[in-house]
PDB file of N, CA and C in Angstrom:
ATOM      1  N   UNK A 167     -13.187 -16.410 -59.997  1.00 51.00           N
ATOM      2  CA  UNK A 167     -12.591 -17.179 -58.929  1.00 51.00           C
ATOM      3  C   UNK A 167     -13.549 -17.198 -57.741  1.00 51.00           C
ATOM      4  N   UNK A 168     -13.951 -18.481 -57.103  1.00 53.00           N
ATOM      5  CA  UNK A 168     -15.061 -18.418 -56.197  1.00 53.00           C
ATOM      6  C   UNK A 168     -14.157 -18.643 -54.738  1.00 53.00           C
ATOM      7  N   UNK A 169     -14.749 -17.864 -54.055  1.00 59.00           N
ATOM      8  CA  UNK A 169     -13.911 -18.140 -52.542  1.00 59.00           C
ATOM      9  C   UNK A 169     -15.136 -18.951 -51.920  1.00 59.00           C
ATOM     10  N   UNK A 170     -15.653 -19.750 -52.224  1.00 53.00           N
ATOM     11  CA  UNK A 170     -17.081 -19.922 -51.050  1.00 53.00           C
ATOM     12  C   UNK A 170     -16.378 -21.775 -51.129  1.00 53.00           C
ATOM     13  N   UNK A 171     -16.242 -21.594 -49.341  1.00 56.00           N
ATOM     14  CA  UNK A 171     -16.115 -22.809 -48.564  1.00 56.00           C
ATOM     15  C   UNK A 171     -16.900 -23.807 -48.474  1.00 56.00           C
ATOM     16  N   UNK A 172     -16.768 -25.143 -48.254  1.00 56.00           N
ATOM     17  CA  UNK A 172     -17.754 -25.809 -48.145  1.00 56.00           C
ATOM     18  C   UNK A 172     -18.779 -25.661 -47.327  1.00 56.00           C
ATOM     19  N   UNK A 173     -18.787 -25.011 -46.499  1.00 59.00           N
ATOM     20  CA  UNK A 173     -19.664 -24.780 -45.670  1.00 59.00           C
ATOM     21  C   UNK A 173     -20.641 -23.996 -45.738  1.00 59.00           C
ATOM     22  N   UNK A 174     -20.084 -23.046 -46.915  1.00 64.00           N
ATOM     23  CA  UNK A 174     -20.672 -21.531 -47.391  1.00 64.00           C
ATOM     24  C   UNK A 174     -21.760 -22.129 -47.950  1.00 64.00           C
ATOM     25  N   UNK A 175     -22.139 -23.587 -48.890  1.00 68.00           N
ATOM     26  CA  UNK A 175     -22.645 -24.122 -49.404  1.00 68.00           C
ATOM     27  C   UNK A 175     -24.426 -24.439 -48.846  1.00 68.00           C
ATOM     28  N   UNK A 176     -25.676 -24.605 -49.499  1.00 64.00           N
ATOM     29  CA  UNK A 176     -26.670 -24.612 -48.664  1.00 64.00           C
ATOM     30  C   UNK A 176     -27.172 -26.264 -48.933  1.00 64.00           C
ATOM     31  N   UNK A 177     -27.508 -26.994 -47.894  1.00 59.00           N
ATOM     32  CA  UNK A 177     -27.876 -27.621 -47.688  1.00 59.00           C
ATOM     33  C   UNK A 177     -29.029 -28.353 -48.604  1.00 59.00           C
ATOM     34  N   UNK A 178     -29.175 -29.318 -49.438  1.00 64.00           N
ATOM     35  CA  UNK A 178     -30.391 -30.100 -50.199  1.00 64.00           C
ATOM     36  C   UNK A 178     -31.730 -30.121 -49.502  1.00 64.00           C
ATOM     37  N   UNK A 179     -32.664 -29.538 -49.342  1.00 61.00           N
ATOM     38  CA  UNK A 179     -34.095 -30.005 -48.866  1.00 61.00           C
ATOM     39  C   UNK A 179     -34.133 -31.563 -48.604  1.00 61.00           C
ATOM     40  N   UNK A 180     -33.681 -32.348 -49.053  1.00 57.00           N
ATOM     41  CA  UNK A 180     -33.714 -33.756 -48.931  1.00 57.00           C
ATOM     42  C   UNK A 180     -33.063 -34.422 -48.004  1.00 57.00           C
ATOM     43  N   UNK A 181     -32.256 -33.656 -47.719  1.00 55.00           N
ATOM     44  CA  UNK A 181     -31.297 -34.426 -46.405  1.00 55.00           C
ATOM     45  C   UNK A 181     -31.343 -33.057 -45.251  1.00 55.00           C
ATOM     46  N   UNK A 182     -32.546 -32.008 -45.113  1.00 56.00           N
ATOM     47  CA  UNK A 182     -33.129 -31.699 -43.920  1.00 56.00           C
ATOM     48  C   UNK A 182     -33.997 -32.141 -42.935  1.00 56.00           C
ATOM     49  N   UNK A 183     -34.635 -33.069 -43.750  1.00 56.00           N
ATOM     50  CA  UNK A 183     -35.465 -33.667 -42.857  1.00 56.00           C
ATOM     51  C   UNK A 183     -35.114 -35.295 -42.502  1.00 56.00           C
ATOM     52  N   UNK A 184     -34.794 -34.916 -41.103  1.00 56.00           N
ATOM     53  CA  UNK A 184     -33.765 -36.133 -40.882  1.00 56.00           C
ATOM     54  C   UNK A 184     -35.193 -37.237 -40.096  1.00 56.00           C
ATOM     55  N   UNK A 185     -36.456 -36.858 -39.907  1.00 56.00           N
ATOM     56  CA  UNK A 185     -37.345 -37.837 -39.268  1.00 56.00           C
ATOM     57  C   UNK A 185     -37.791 -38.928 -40.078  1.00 56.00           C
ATOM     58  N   UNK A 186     -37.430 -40.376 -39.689  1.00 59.00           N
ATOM     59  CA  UNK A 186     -37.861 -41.566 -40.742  1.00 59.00           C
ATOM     60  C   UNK A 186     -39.494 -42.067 -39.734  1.00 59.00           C
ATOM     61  N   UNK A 187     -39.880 -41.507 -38.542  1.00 64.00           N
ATOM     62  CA  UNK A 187     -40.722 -42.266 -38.444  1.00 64.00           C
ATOM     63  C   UNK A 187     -42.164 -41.372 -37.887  1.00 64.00           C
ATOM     64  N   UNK A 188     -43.216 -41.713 -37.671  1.00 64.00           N
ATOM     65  CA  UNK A 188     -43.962 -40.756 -37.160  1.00 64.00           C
ATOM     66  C   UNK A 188     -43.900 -40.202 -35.480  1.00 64.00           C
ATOM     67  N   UNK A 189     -42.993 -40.710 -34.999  1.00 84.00           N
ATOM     68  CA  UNK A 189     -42.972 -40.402 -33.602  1.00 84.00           C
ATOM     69  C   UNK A 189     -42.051 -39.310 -33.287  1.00 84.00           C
ATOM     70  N   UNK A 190     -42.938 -38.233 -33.028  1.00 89.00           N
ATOM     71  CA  UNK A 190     -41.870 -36.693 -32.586  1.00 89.00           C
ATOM     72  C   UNK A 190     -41.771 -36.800 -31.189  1.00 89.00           C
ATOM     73  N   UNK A 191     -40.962 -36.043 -30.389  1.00 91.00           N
ATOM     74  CA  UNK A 191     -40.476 -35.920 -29.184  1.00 91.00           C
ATOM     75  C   UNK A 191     -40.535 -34.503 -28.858  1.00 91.00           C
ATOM     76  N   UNK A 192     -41.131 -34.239 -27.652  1.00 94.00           N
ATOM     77  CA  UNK A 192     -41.225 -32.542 -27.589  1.00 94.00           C
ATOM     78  C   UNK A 192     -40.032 -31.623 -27.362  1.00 94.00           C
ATOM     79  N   UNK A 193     -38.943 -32.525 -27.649  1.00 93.00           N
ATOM     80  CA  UNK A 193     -37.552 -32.298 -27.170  1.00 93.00           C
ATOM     81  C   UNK A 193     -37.036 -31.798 -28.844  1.00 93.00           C
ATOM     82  N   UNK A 194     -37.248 -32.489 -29.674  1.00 90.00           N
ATOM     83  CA  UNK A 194     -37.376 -32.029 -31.117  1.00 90.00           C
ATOM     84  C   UNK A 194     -38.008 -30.986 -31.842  1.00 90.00           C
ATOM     85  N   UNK A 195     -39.573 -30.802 -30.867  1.00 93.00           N
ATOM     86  CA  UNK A 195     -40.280 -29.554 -31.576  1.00 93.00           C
ATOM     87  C   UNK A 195     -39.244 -28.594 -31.010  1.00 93.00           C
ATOM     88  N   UNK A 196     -39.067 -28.517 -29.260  1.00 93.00           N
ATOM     89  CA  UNK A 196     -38.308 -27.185 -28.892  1.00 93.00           C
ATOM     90  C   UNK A 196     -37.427 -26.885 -29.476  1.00 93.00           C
ATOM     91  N   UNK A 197     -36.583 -27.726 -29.994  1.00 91.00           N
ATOM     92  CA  UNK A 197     -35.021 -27.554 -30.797  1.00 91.00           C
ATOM     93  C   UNK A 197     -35.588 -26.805 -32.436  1.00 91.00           C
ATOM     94  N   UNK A 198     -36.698 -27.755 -32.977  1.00 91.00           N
ATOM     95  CA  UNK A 198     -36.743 -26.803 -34.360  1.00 91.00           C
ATOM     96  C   UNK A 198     -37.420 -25.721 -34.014  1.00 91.00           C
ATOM     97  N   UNK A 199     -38.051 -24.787 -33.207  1.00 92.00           N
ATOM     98  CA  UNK A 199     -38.660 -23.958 -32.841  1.00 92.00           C
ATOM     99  C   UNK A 199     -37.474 -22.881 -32.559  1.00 92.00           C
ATOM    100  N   UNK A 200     -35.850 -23.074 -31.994  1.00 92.00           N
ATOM    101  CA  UNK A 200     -34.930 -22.560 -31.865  1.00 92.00           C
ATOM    102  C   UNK A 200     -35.373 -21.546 -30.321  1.00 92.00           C
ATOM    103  N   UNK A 201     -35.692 -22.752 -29.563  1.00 94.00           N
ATOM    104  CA  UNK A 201     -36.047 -22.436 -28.466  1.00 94.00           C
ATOM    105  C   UNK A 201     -35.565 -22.998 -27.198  1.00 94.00           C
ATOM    106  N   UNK A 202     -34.685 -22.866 -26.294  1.00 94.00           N
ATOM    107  CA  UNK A 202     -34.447 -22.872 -25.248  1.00 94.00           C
ATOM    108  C   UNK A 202     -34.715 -24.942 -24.376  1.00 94.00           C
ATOM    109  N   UNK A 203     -34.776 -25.560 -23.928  1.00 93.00           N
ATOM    110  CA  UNK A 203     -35.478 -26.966 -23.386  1.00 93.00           C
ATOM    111  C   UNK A 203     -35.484 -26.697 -22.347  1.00 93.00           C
ATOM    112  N   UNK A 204     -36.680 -25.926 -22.154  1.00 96.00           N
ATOM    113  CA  UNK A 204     -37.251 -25.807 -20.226  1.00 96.00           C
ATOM    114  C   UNK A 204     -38.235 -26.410 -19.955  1.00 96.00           C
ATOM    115  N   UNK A 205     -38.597 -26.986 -18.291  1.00 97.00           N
ATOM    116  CA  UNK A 205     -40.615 -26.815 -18.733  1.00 97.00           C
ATOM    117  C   UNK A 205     -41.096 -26.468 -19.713  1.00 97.00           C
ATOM    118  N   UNK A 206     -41.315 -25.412 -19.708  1.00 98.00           N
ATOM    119  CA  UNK A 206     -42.656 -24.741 -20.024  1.00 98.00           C
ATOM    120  C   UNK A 206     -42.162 -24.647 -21.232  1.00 98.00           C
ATOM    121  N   UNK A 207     -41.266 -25.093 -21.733  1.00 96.00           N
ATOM    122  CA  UNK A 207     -40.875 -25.065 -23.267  1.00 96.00           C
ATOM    123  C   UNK A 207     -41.374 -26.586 -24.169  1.00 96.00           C
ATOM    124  N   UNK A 208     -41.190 -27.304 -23.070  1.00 96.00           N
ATOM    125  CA  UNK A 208     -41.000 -28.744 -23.315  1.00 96.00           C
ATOM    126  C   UNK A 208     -43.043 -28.864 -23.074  1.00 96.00           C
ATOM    127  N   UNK A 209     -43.813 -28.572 -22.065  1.00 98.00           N
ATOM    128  CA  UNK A 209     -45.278 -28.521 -22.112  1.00 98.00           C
ATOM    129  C   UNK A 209     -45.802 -27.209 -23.004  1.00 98.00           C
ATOM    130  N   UNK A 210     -44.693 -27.022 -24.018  1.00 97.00           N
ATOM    131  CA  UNK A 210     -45.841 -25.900 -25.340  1.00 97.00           C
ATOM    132  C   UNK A 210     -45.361 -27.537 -26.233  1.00 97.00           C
ATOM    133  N   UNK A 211     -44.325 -28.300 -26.136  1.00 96.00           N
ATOM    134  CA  UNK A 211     -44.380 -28.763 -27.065  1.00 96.00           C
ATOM    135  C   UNK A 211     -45.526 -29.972 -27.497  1.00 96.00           C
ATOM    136  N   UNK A 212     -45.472 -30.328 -25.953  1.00 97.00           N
ATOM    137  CA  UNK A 212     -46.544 -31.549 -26.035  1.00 97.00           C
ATOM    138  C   UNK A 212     -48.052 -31.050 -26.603  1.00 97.00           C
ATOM    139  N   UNK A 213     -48.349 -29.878 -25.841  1.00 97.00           N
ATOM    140  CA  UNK A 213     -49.565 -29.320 -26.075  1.00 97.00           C
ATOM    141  C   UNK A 213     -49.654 -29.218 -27.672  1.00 97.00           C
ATOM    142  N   UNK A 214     -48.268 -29.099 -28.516  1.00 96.00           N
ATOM    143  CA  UNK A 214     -48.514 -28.786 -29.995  1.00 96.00           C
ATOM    144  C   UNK A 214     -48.452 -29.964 -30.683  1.00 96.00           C
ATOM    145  N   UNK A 215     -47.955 -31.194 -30.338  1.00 94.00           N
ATOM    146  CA  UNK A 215     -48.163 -32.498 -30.493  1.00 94.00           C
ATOM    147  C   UNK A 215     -49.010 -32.955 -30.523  1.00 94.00           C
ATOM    148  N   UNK A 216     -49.368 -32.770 -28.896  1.00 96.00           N
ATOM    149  CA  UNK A 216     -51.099 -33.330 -29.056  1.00 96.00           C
ATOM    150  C   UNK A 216     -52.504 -32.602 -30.155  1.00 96.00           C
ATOM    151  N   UNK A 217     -52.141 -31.652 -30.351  1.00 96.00           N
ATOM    152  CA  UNK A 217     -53.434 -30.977 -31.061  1.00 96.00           C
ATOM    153  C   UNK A 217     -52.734 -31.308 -32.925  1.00 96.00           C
ATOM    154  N   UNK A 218     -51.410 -31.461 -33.370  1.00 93.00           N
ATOM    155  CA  UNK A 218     -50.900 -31.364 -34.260  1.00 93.00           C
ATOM    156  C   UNK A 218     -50.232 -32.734 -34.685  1.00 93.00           C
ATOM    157  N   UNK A 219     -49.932 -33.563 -34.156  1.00 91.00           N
ATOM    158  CA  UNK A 219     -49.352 -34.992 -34.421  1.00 91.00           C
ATOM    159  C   UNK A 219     -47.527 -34.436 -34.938  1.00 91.00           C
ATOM    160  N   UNK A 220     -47.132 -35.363 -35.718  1.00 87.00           N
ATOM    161  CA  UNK A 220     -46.432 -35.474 -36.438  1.00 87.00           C
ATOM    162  C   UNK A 220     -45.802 -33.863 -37.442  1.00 87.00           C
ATOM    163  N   UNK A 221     -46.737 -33.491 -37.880  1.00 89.00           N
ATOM    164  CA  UNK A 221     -47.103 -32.112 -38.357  1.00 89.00           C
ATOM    165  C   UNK A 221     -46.917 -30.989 -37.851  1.00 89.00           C
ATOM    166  N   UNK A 222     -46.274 -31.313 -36.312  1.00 92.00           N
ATOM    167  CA  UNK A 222     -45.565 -30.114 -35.166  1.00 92.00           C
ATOM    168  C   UNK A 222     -44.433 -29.886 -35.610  1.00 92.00           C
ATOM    169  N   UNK A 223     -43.954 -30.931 -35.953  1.00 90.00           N
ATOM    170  CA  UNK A 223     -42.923 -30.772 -35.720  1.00 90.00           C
ATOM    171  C   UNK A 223     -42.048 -30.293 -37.633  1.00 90.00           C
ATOM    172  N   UNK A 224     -42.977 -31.317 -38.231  1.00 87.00           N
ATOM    173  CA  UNK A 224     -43.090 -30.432 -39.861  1.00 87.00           C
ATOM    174  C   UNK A 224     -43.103 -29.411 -40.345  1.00 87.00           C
ATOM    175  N   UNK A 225     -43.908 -28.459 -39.830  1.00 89.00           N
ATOM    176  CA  UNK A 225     -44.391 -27.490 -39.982  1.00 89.00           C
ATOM    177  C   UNK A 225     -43.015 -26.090 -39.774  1.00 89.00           C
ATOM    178  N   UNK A 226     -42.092 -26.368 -39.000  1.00 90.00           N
ATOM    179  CA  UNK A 226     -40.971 -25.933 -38.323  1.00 90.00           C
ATOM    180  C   UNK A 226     -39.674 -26.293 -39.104  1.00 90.00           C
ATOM    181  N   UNK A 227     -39.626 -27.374 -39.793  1.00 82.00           N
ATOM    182  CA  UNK A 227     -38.716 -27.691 -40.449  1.00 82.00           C
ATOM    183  C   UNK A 227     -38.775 -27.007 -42.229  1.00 82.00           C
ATOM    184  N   UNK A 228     -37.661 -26.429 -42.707  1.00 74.00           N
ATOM    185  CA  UNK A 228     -37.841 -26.009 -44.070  1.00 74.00           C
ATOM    186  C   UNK A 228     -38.165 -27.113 -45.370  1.00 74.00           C
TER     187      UNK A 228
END
């Protein structure tokens, strides 16, 4: 007999990555980083954008 809720359930790799286009937002890296949206949170993100593209924000996601 299984007690596990729907929720208990894990998520498809395929419907984690919710980005359809190449344009990240440093508002997105901070959030998958599980970090706070301050300044200086929001200028680590750009700084990792700019040196990383698209791939900042990839890299963070499972």
């Amino acid at each position: 007999m299984s007690t596990a809720q729907p929720e208990d359930r894990a998520t498809p790799d395929a419907l984690l990555h919710a980005r359809t286009g190449t344009e990240v937002a440093p508002e997105d890296v901070v959030l998958a980083a599980g970090r706070d949206v301050t300044p200086e949170s929001l200028e680590w993100a750009r700084r990792k954008i700019a040196a990383k593209g698209a791939a900042a924000l990839d890299e963070l996601l499972p």
